[in-house]
Amino acid sequence: MKLLVINPNISDDVTALIEAEALRSASPGTEIVVRTAGYGVEYIETRFESLIAAGAVAEIVAEYTRDGASVDGVVVAAFGDPGMPALKELTDVPVIGITEAALCAAALQGHRFSIIAISDRIRPWYQDCVERFGLGGRLASIRSINESLNGIASVQQDFKA
Protein backbone atom coordinates (compact mmCIF):
# COMPACT_ATOMS: atom_id res chain seq x y z
CA MET A 1 0.00 0.00 0.00
CA LYS A 2 1.21 3.51 -0.81
CA LEU A 3 -0.20 6.46 1.11
CA LEU A 4 0.23 10.13 0.28
CA VAL A 5 0.34 12.26 3.44
CA ILE A 6 0.08 16.01 2.84
CA ASN A 7 1.01 18.81 5.23
CA PRO A 8 -1.25 21.69 4.06
CA ASN A 9 0.92 24.34 5.70
CA ILE A 10 4.41 25.35 4.58
CA SER A 11 6.33 24.37 7.72
CA ASP A 12 9.07 21.85 6.95
CA ASP A 13 9.46 21.25 10.70
CA VAL A 14 5.81 20.20 10.95
CA THR A 15 6.21 18.02 7.86
CA ALA A 16 9.11 16.24 9.55
CA LEU A 17 6.92 15.55 12.61
CA ILE A 18 4.08 14.30 10.40
CA GLU A 19 6.44 12.02 8.50
CA ALA A 20 7.95 10.57 11.67
CA GLU A 21 4.50 9.79 13.08
CA ALA A 22 3.24 8.35 9.79
CA LEU A 23 6.26 6.06 9.52
CA ARG A 24 5.91 5.01 13.16
CA SER A 25 2.21 4.21 12.69
CA ALA A 26 2.34 2.53 9.28
CA SER A 27 1.91 -1.20 8.90
CA PRO A 28 4.92 -3.12 7.62
CA GLY A 29 5.12 -2.85 3.85
CA THR A 30 3.24 0.45 3.68
CA GLU A 31 5.03 3.11 1.67
CA ILE A 32 4.56 6.63 2.99
CA VAL A 33 5.03 9.62 0.68
CA VAL A 34 4.94 12.94 2.57
CA ARG A 35 4.60 16.32 0.86
CA THR A 36 4.43 19.92 2.07
CA ALA A 37 2.18 22.55 0.52
CA GLY A 38 4.03 24.58 -2.08
CA TYR A 39 2.52 27.84 -0.86
CA GLY A 40 0.38 29.16 1.95
CA VAL A 41 0.99 29.89 5.61
CA GLU A 42 3.12 28.29 8.31
CA TYR A 43 0.09 27.62 10.51
CA ILE A 44 -3.50 27.52 9.22
CA GLU A 45 -5.61 29.49 11.65
CA THR A 46 -8.62 30.81 9.70
CA ARG A 47 -11.12 29.70 7.08
CA PHE A 48 -9.39 31.98 4.55
CA GLU A 49 -5.99 30.43 5.23
CA SER A 50 -7.66 27.05 4.84
CA LEU A 51 -8.87 28.08 1.37
CA ILE A 52 -5.32 28.96 0.36
CA ALA A 53 -4.07 25.63 1.73
CA ALA A 54 -6.85 23.77 -0.08
CA GLY A 55 -5.51 24.95 -3.43
CA ALA A 56 -1.99 23.81 -2.60
CA VAL A 57 -3.27 20.44 -1.36
CA ALA A 58 -5.45 19.95 -4.46
CA GLU A 59 -2.41 20.45 -6.68
CA ILE A 60 -0.50 17.74 -4.81
CA VAL A 61 -3.48 15.36 -4.83
CA ALA A 62 -3.93 15.88 -8.58
CA GLU A 63 -0.23 15.23 -9.21
CA TYR A 64 -0.23 11.96 -7.29
CA THR A 65 -3.59 10.58 -8.40
CA ARG A 66 -3.83 11.48 -12.09
CA ASP A 67 -3.54 8.80 -14.77
CA GLY A 68 -0.38 6.79 -14.32
CA ALA A 69 0.27 8.01 -10.78
CA SER A 70 -0.22 5.47 -8.07
CA VAL A 71 -1.18 6.07 -4.47
CA ASP A 72 -3.78 4.01 -2.68
CA GLY A 73 -5.00 6.75 -0.37
CA VAL A 74 -4.47 10.35 0.71
CA VAL A 75 -4.24 11.79 4.23
CA VAL A 76 -4.62 15.54 4.75
CA ALA A 77 -2.56 16.19 7.87
CA ALA A 78 -3.87 19.44 9.33
CA PHE A 79 -6.74 20.03 11.68
CA GLY A 80 -9.68 21.43 9.76
CA ASP A 81 -9.00 19.18 6.76
CA PRO A 82 -8.32 22.00 4.24
CA GLY A 83 -10.05 21.25 0.96
CA MET A 84 -12.51 18.66 2.20
CA PRO A 85 -14.95 17.51 0.92
CA ALA A 86 -13.92 18.85 -2.52
CA LEU A 87 -10.72 16.78 -2.47
CA LYS A 88 -12.83 13.62 -2.37
CA GLU A 89 -14.35 14.73 -5.70
CA LEU A 90 -10.91 15.19 -7.27
CA THR A 91 -9.83 11.55 -7.15
CA ASP A 92 -11.11 8.01 -7.00
CA VAL A 93 -8.73 7.01 -4.18
CA PRO A 94 -9.86 7.39 -0.56
CA VAL A 95 -9.08 10.78 0.98
CA ILE A 96 -9.31 11.39 4.72
CA GLY A 97 -8.33 14.29 6.90
CA ILE A 98 -6.99 14.08 10.41
CA THR A 99 -9.96 16.09 11.69
CA GLU A 100 -12.42 13.57 10.30
CA ALA A 101 -10.38 10.71 11.76
CA ALA A 102 -9.90 12.39 15.15
CA LEU A 103 -13.55 13.36 15.55
CA CYS A 104 -14.75 9.88 14.63
CA ALA A 105 -12.29 8.33 17.09
CA ALA A 106 -13.32 10.78 19.83
CA ALA A 107 -16.99 10.06 19.23
CA LEU A 108 -16.32 6.34 19.65
CA GLN A 109 -14.48 6.86 22.95
CA GLY A 110 -17.21 8.57 24.90
CA HIS A 111 -20.34 10.64 24.88
CA ARG A 112 -18.71 14.07 24.58
CA PHE A 113 -15.32 15.41 23.60
CA SER A 114 -13.38 18.69 23.63
CA ILE A 115 -10.80 20.29 21.37
CA ILE A 116 -7.73 22.23 22.46
CA ALA A 117 -6.87 24.96 19.94
CA ILE A 118 -3.85 27.22 19.59
CA SER A 119 -5.85 30.47 19.69
CA ASP A 120 -9.34 31.92 19.98
CA ARG A 121 -9.04 32.97 16.35
CA ILE A 122 -9.38 29.37 15.19
CA ARG A 123 -12.39 28.42 17.31
CA PRO A 124 -15.20 29.39 14.85
CA TRP A 125 -13.60 27.36 12.08
CA TYR A 126 -13.14 24.35 14.35
CA GLN A 127 -16.79 24.63 15.41
CA ASP A 128 -17.78 24.56 11.73
CA CYS A 129 -15.64 21.44 11.20
CA VAL A 130 -17.34 19.61 14.04
CA GLU A 131 -20.78 20.62 12.73
CA ARG A 132 -19.84 19.44 9.21
CA PHE A 133 -19.43 15.92 10.59
CA GLY A 134 -22.72 16.06 12.49
CA LEU A 135 -21.04 15.98 15.89
CA GLY A 136 -21.91 19.45 17.20
CA GLY A 137 -24.12 18.00 19.92
CA ARG A 138 -21.22 15.88 21.18
CA LEU A 139 -18.75 18.78 21.42
CA ALA A 140 -18.28 19.79 25.06
CA SER A 141 -15.93 22.71 24.40
CA ILE A 142 -13.20 24.24 22.32
CA ARG A 143 -10.54 25.74 24.55
CA SER A 144 -7.60 27.84 23.45
CA ILE A 145 -4.02 28.00 24.66
CA ASN A 146 -3.74 31.72 23.71
CA GLU A 147 -0.05 32.00 24.50
CA SER A 148 2.88 32.94 22.31
CA LEU A 149 4.37 29.99 20.48
CA ASN A 150 8.07 29.26 20.12
CA GLY A 151 7.18 27.53 16.87
CA ILE A 152 4.32 25.50 15.50
CA ALA A 153 6.44 22.34 15.39
CA SER A 154 7.20 22.53 19.12
CA VAL A 155 3.67 23.15 20.47
CA GLN A 156 3.26 19.65 21.90
CA GLN A 157 6.55 19.84 23.77
CA ASP A 158 6.08 23.46 24.88
CA PHE A 159 2.66 22.78 26.43
CA LYS A 160 3.16 19.20 27.62
CA ALA A 161 1.35 18.63 30.91
Coordinates of N, CA and C in Angstrom, one line a residue:
M1 N 0.9 -1.2 0.0 CA 0.0 0.0 0.0 C 0.9 1.2 0.0
K2 N 0.5 2.2 -0.7 CA 1.2 3.5 -0.8 C 0.3 4.6 -0.4
L3 N 0.6 5.4 0.6 CA -0.2 6.5 1.1 C 0.5 7.8 0.9
L4 N -0.2 8.8 0.4 CA 0.2 10.1 0.3 C -0.3 10.9 1.5
V5 N 0.7 11.5 2.3 CA 0.3 12.3 3.4 C 0.8 13.7 3.2
I6 N -0.2 14.6 3.2 CA 0.1 16.0 2.8 C 0.0 16.9 4.0
N7 N 1.0 17.7 4.2 CA 1.0 18.8 5.2 C 0.5 20.1 4.5
P8 N -0.7 20.5 4.8 CA -1.2 21.7 4.1 C -0.6 23.0 4.4
N9 N 0.2 23.1 5.4 CA 0.9 24.3 5.7 C 2.3 24.2 5.1
I10 N 3.1 25.3 5.2 CA 4.4 25.3 4.6 C 5.6 25.1 5.5
S11 N 5.3 24.6 6.7 CA 6.3 24.4 7.7 C 7.0 23.0 7.5
D12 N 8.3 23.1 7.1 CA 9.1 21.8 6.9 C 9.3 21.1 8.3
D13 N 9.3 21.9 9.4 CA 9.5 21.3 10.7 C 8.2 20.4 11.0
V14 N 7.1 21.0 10.7 CA 5.8 20.2 10.9 C 5.8 19.0 10.0
T15 N 6.2 19.2 8.8 CA 6.2 18.0 7.9 C 7.1 16.9 8.4
A16 N 8.2 17.3 9.0 CA 9.1 16.2 9.6 C 8.4 15.5 10.7
L17 N 7.7 16.2 11.5 CA 6.9 15.5 12.6 C 5.8 14.6 12.0
I18 N 5.1 15.1 11.0 CA 4.1 14.3 10.4 C 4.7 13.0 9.8
E19 N 5.8 13.2 9.1 CA 6.4 12.0 8.5 C 6.9 11.0 9.5
A20 N 7.5 11.5 10.6 CA 8.0 10.6 11.7 C 6.8 9.8 12.3
E21 N 5.7 10.5 12.5 CA 4.5 9.8 13.1 C 3.9 8.8 12.1
A22 N 3.8 9.2 10.8 CA 3.2 8.4 9.8 C 4.1 7.1 9.6
L23 N 5.4 7.2 9.6 CA 6.3 6.1 9.5 C 6.2 5.2 10.7
R24 N 6.0 5.8 11.9 CA 5.9 5.0 13.2 C 4.6 4.2 13.2
S25 N 3.5 4.8 12.6 CA 2.2 4.2 12.7 C 1.9 3.2 11.5
A26 N 2.6 3.3 10.5 CA 2.3 2.5 9.3 C 2.6 1.0 9.5
S27 N 1.7 0.3 8.9 CA 1.9 -1.2 8.9 C 3.1 -1.6 8.1
P28 N 3.8 -2.7 8.4 CA 4.9 -3.1 7.6 C 4.5 -3.2 6.1
G29 N 5.4 -2.8 5.3 CA 5.1 -2.9 3.8 C 4.4 -1.7 3.3
T30 N 3.9 -0.8 4.1 CA 3.2 0.4 3.7 C 4.3 1.5 3.3
E31 N 4.2 2.0 2.1 CA 5.0 3.1 1.7 C 4.4 4.4 2.0
I32 N 5.1 5.3 2.6 CA 4.6 6.6 3.0 C 5.3 7.7 2.2
V33 N 4.5 8.5 1.4 CA 5.0 9.6 0.7 C 4.5 10.9 1.3
V34 N 5.4 11.7 1.8 CA 4.9 12.9 2.6 C 5.3 14.2 1.7
R35 N 4.4 15.1 1.6 CA 4.6 16.3 0.9 C 4.1 17.5 1.7
T36 N 4.8 18.6 1.4 CA 4.4 19.9 2.1 C 3.8 20.8 1.0
A37 N 2.8 21.6 1.4 CA 2.2 22.6 0.5 C 3.2 23.5 -0.1
G38 N 3.1 23.7 -1.4 CA 4.0 24.6 -2.1 C 3.9 26.1 -1.8
Y39 N 2.8 26.4 -1.2 CA 2.5 27.8 -0.9 C 1.5 27.9 0.2
G40 N 1.4 29.0 0.9 CA 0.4 29.2 2.0 C 1.0 29.8 3.2
V41 N 0.6 29.3 4.3 CA 1.0 29.9 5.6 C 1.6 28.8 6.5
E42 N 2.4 29.2 7.4 CA 3.1 28.3 8.3 C 2.2 27.6 9.2
Y43 N 1.1 28.2 9.6 CA 0.1 27.6 10.5 C -1.3 28.1 10.1
I44 N -2.2 27.2 9.7 CA -3.5 27.5 9.2 C -4.4 27.8 10.4
E45 N -4.9 29.1 10.5 CA -5.6 29.5 11.6 C -7.0 30.0 11.3
T46 N -7.3 30.2 10.1 CA -8.6 30.8 9.7 C -9.2 30.1 8.5
R47 N -10.5 30.3 8.2 CA -11.1 29.7 7.1 C -10.4 30.2 5.8
F48 N -10.0 31.5 5.7 CA -9.4 32.0 4.5 C -8.0 31.3 4.3
E49 N -7.3 31.1 5.4 CA -6.0 30.4 5.2 C -6.2 29.0 4.8
S50 N -7.3 28.4 5.2 CA -7.7 27.0 4.8 C -8.0 27.0 3.3
L51 N -8.6 28.0 2.8 CA -8.9 28.1 1.4 C -7.6 28.1 0.6
I52 N -6.6 28.9 1.0 CA -5.3 29.0 0.4 C -4.7 27.6 0.4
A53 N -4.7 27.0 1.6 CA -4.1 25.6 1.7 C -4.8 24.6 0.9
A54 N -6.1 24.7 0.7 CA -6.8 23.8 -0.1 C -6.4 23.7 -1.5
G55 N -6.0 24.9 -2.1 CA -5.5 25.0 -3.4 C -4.2 24.2 -3.6
A56 N -3.3 24.5 -2.6 CA -2.0 23.8 -2.6 C -2.1 22.3 -2.4
V57 N -3.0 21.9 -1.6 CA -3.3 20.4 -1.4 C -3.9 19.8 -2.6
A58 N -4.8 20.5 -3.2 CA -5.4 20.0 -4.5 C -4.4 19.7 -5.6
E59 N -3.5 20.6 -5.7 CA -2.4 20.4 -6.7 C -1.6 19.2 -6.4
I60 N -1.3 18.9 -5.2 CA -0.5 17.7 -4.8 C -1.3 16.5 -5.0
V61 N -2.6 16.5 -4.6 CA -3.5 15.4 -4.8 C -3.6 15.1 -6.3
A62 N -3.8 16.1 -7.1 CA -3.9 15.9 -8.6 C -2.7 15.3 -9.2
E63 N -1.5 15.8 -8.7 CA -0.2 15.2 -9.2 C -0.1 13.7 -8.9
Y64 N -0.5 13.3 -7.7 CA -0.2 12.0 -7.3 C -1.4 11.0 -7.6
T65 N -2.5 11.5 -8.1 CA -3.6 10.6 -8.4 C -4.1 10.6 -9.9
R66 N -3.4 11.4 -10.7 CA -3.8 11.5 -12.1 C -3.4 10.2 -12.8
D67 N -3.8 10.0 -14.0 CA -3.5 8.8 -14.8 C -2.1 8.5 -14.7
G68 N -1.8 7.2 -14.4 CA -0.4 6.8 -14.3 C 0.3 7.0 -13.0
A69 N -0.3 7.8 -12.1 CA 0.3 8.0 -10.8 C -0.4 6.9 -9.9
S70 N 0.3 6.6 -8.9 CA -0.2 5.5 -8.1 C 0.0 5.7 -6.6
V71 N -1.1 6.1 -5.9 CA -1.2 6.1 -4.5 C -2.5 5.4 -4.2
D72 N -2.6 4.7 -3.0 CA -3.8 4.0 -2.7 C -4.7 4.8 -1.8
G73 N -4.2 5.9 -1.2 CA -5.0 6.8 -0.4 C -4.3 8.0 -0.1
V74 N -5.0 9.0 0.4 CA -4.5 10.3 0.7 C -4.9 10.7 2.1
V75 N -4.0 11.3 2.9 CA -4.2 11.8 4.2 C -3.9 13.3 4.2
V76 N -4.9 14.1 4.6 CA -4.6 15.5 4.8 C -4.3 15.8 6.2
A77 N -3.1 16.2 6.5 CA -2.6 16.2 7.9 C -2.5 17.6 8.5
A78 N -3.7 18.2 8.6 CA -3.9 19.4 9.3 C -5.3 19.5 9.9
F79 N -5.4 19.9 11.1 CA -6.7 20.0 11.7 C -7.6 21.0 10.8
G80 N -8.8 20.7 10.6 CA -9.7 21.4 9.8 C -9.8 20.8 8.4
D81 N -8.9 19.9 8.0 CA -9.0 19.2 6.8 C -9.2 20.1 5.6
P82 N -8.2 21.0 5.4 CA -8.3 22.0 4.2 C -8.6 21.3 2.9
G83 N -9.7 21.8 2.3 CA -10.1 21.3 1.0 C -11.1 20.2 1.0
M84 N -11.4 19.7 2.1 CA -12.5 18.7 2.2 C -13.9 19.4 2.1
P85 N -14.9 18.8 1.6 CA -15.0 17.5 0.9 C -14.6 17.5 -0.6
A86 N -14.2 18.7 -1.1 CA -13.9 18.8 -2.5 C -12.8 17.9 -3.0
L87 N -11.8 17.7 -2.1 CA -10.7 16.8 -2.5 C -11.2 15.4 -2.8
K88 N -12.3 15.0 -2.1 CA -12.8 13.6 -2.4 C -13.4 13.5 -3.8
E89 N -13.8 14.7 -4.3 CA -14.3 14.7 -5.7 C -13.2 14.7 -6.7
L90 N -12.0 15.0 -6.3 CA -10.9 15.2 -7.3 C -10.3 13.9 -7.7
T91 N -10.5 12.8 -6.9 CA -9.8 11.6 -7.2 C -10.7 10.4 -6.8
D92 N -10.4 9.2 -7.3 CA -11.1 8.0 -7.0 C -10.5 7.3 -5.8
V93 N -9.3 7.7 -5.3 CA -8.7 7.0 -4.2 C -9.3 7.6 -2.9
P94 N -9.3 6.9 -1.8 CA -9.9 7.4 -0.6 C -9.0 8.6 -0.1
V95 N -9.7 9.6 0.4 CA -9.1 10.8 1.0 C -9.7 11.0 2.4
I96 N -8.8 11.1 3.4 CA -9.3 11.4 4.7 C -8.4 12.5 5.3
G97 N -9.1 13.3 6.2 CA -8.3 14.3 6.9 C -8.2 13.9 8.3
I98 N -7.2 14.5 9.0 CA -7.0 14.1 10.4 C -8.1 14.6 11.3
T99 N -8.8 15.6 10.9 CA -10.0 16.1 11.7 C -11.1 15.0 11.7
E100 N -11.4 14.6 10.5 CA -12.4 13.6 10.3 C -12.1 12.3 11.1
A101 N -10.8 11.9 11.0 CA -10.4 10.7 11.8 C -10.4 10.9 13.3
A102 N -9.9 12.1 13.7 CA -9.9 12.4 15.1 C -11.3 12.5 15.7
L103 N -12.2 13.2 15.0 CA -13.6 13.4 15.5 C -14.3 12.0 15.6
C104 N -14.1 11.2 14.6 CA -14.8 9.9 14.6 C -14.2 9.0 15.8
A105 N -12.9 9.1 16.0 CA -12.3 8.3 17.1 C -12.8 8.9 18.4
A106 N -12.8 10.2 18.6 CA -13.3 10.8 19.8 C -14.8 10.4 20.1
A107 N -15.6 10.4 19.1 CA -17.0 10.1 19.2 C -17.2 8.6 19.7
L108 N -16.3 7.7 19.2 CA -16.3 6.3 19.6 C -15.9 6.1 21.1
Q109 N -15.1 7.0 21.6 CA -14.5 6.9 22.9 C -15.4 7.2 24.1
G110 N -16.3 8.1 23.8 CA -17.2 8.6 24.9 C -18.3 9.4 24.4
H111 N -19.2 9.9 25.3 CA -20.3 10.6 24.9 C -20.0 12.0 24.3
R112 N -19.1 12.7 25.0 CA -18.7 14.1 24.6 C -17.2 14.2 24.5
F113 N -16.7 15.2 23.8 CA -15.3 15.4 23.6 C -15.1 16.9 23.5
S114 N -13.8 17.3 23.7 CA -13.4 18.7 23.6 C -12.2 18.8 22.7
I115 N -11.9 20.0 22.2 CA -10.8 20.3 21.4 C -10.0 21.4 22.0
I116 N -8.7 21.2 22.0 CA -7.7 22.2 22.5 C -7.1 22.9 21.2
A117 N -7.3 24.2 21.1 CA -6.9 25.0 19.9 C -5.7 25.9 20.3
I118 N -5.0 26.3 19.3 CA -3.9 27.2 19.6 C -4.3 28.6 20.0
S119 N -5.4 29.1 19.4 CA -5.8 30.5 19.7 C -7.4 30.6 19.6
D120 N -7.9 31.7 20.1 CA -9.3 31.9 20.0 C -9.7 32.2 18.5
R121 N -8.8 32.6 17.8 CA -9.0 33.0 16.4 C -9.5 31.8 15.6
I122 N -9.1 30.6 15.9 CA -9.4 29.4 15.2 C -10.7 28.7 15.6
R123 N -11.2 29.1 16.7 CA -12.4 28.4 17.3 C -13.6 28.4 16.4
P124 N -14.0 29.5 15.7 CA -15.2 29.4 14.8 C -15.0 28.4 13.7
W125 N -13.9 28.3 13.1 CA -13.6 27.4 12.1 C -13.7 25.9 12.6
Y126 N -13.1 25.7 13.8 CA -13.1 24.3 14.4 C -14.6 24.0 14.7
Q127 N -15.4 24.9 15.2 CA -16.8 24.6 15.4 C -17.5 24.2 14.1
D128 N -17.2 24.9 13.0 CA -17.8 24.6 11.7 C -17.4 23.1 11.3
C129 N -16.1 22.8 11.6 CA -15.6 21.4 11.2 C -16.4 20.4 11.9
V130 N -16.6 20.6 13.2 CA -17.3 19.6 14.0 C -18.8 19.5 13.5
E131 N -19.4 20.6 13.2 CA -20.8 20.6 12.7 C -20.9 19.9 11.4
R132 N -19.9 20.1 10.5 CA -19.8 19.4 9.2 C -19.9 17.9 9.3
F133 N -19.4 17.4 10.4 CA -19.4 15.9 10.6 C -20.6 15.5 11.4
G134 N -21.5 16.4 11.7 CA -22.7 16.1 12.5 C -22.5 15.8 14.0
L135 N -21.4 16.3 14.5 CA -21.0 16.0 15.9 C -21.1 17.2 16.8
G136 N -21.8 18.2 16.4 CA -21.9 19.5 17.2 C -22.5 19.2 18.6
G137 N -23.5 18.3 18.7 CA -24.1 18.0 19.9 C -23.2 17.2 20.9
R138 N -22.2 16.7 20.4 CA -21.2 15.9 21.2 C -20.0 16.7 21.6
L139 N -19.9 17.9 21.1 CA -18.7 18.8 21.4 C -19.0 19.5 22.8
A140 N -18.2 19.2 23.7 CA -18.3 19.8 25.1 C -17.7 21.2 25.1
S141 N -16.6 21.4 24.4 CA -15.9 22.7 24.4 C -14.8 22.7 23.4
I142 N -14.4 24.0 23.0 CA -13.2 24.2 22.3 C -12.5 25.2 23.2
R143 N -11.3 24.9 23.7 CA -10.5 25.7 24.5 C -9.3 26.1 23.8
S144 N -8.8 27.3 24.1 CA -7.6 27.8 23.5 C -6.4 28.0 24.4
I145 N -5.2 27.8 23.9 CA -4.0 28.0 24.7 C -3.8 29.5 24.8
N146 N -3.9 30.3 23.7 CA -3.7 31.7 23.7 C -2.5 32.2 24.4
E147 N -1.4 31.6 24.1 CA -0.1 32.0 24.5 C 0.9 32.0 23.3
S148 N 1.9 32.9 23.4 CA 2.9 32.9 22.3 C 3.5 31.6 22.1
L149 N 3.8 31.3 20.8 CA 4.4 30.0 20.5 C 5.8 30.2 20.1
N150 N 6.7 29.3 20.6 CA 8.1 29.3 20.1 C 8.1 28.9 18.7
G151 N 7.3 28.0 18.2 CA 7.2 27.5 16.9 C 6.1 26.5 16.8
I152 N 5.4 26.4 15.6 CA 4.3 25.5 15.5 C 4.8 24.0 15.7
A153 N 6.0 23.7 15.3 CA 6.4 22.3 15.4 C 6.7 21.9 16.8
S154 N 6.8 22.9 17.7 CA 7.2 22.5 19.1 C 6.0 22.7 20.1
V155 N 4.8 22.9 19.6 CA 3.7 23.1 20.5 C 3.5 22.0 21.5
Q156 N 3.5 20.8 21.0 CA 3.3 19.6 21.9 C 4.3 19.6 23.0
Q157 N 5.5 19.9 22.7 CA 6.6 19.8 23.8 C 6.4 21.1 24.7
D158 N 6.2 22.2 24.1 CA 6.1 23.5 24.9 C 4.9 23.4 25.9
F159 N 3.8 22.8 25.6 CA 2.7 22.8 26.4 C 2.3 21.4 27.0
K160 N 3.3 20.5 27.1 CA 3.2 19.2 27.6 C 2.8 19.3 29.1
A161 N 1.8 18.6 29.5 CA 1.3 18.6 30.9 C 2.3 17.9 31.8

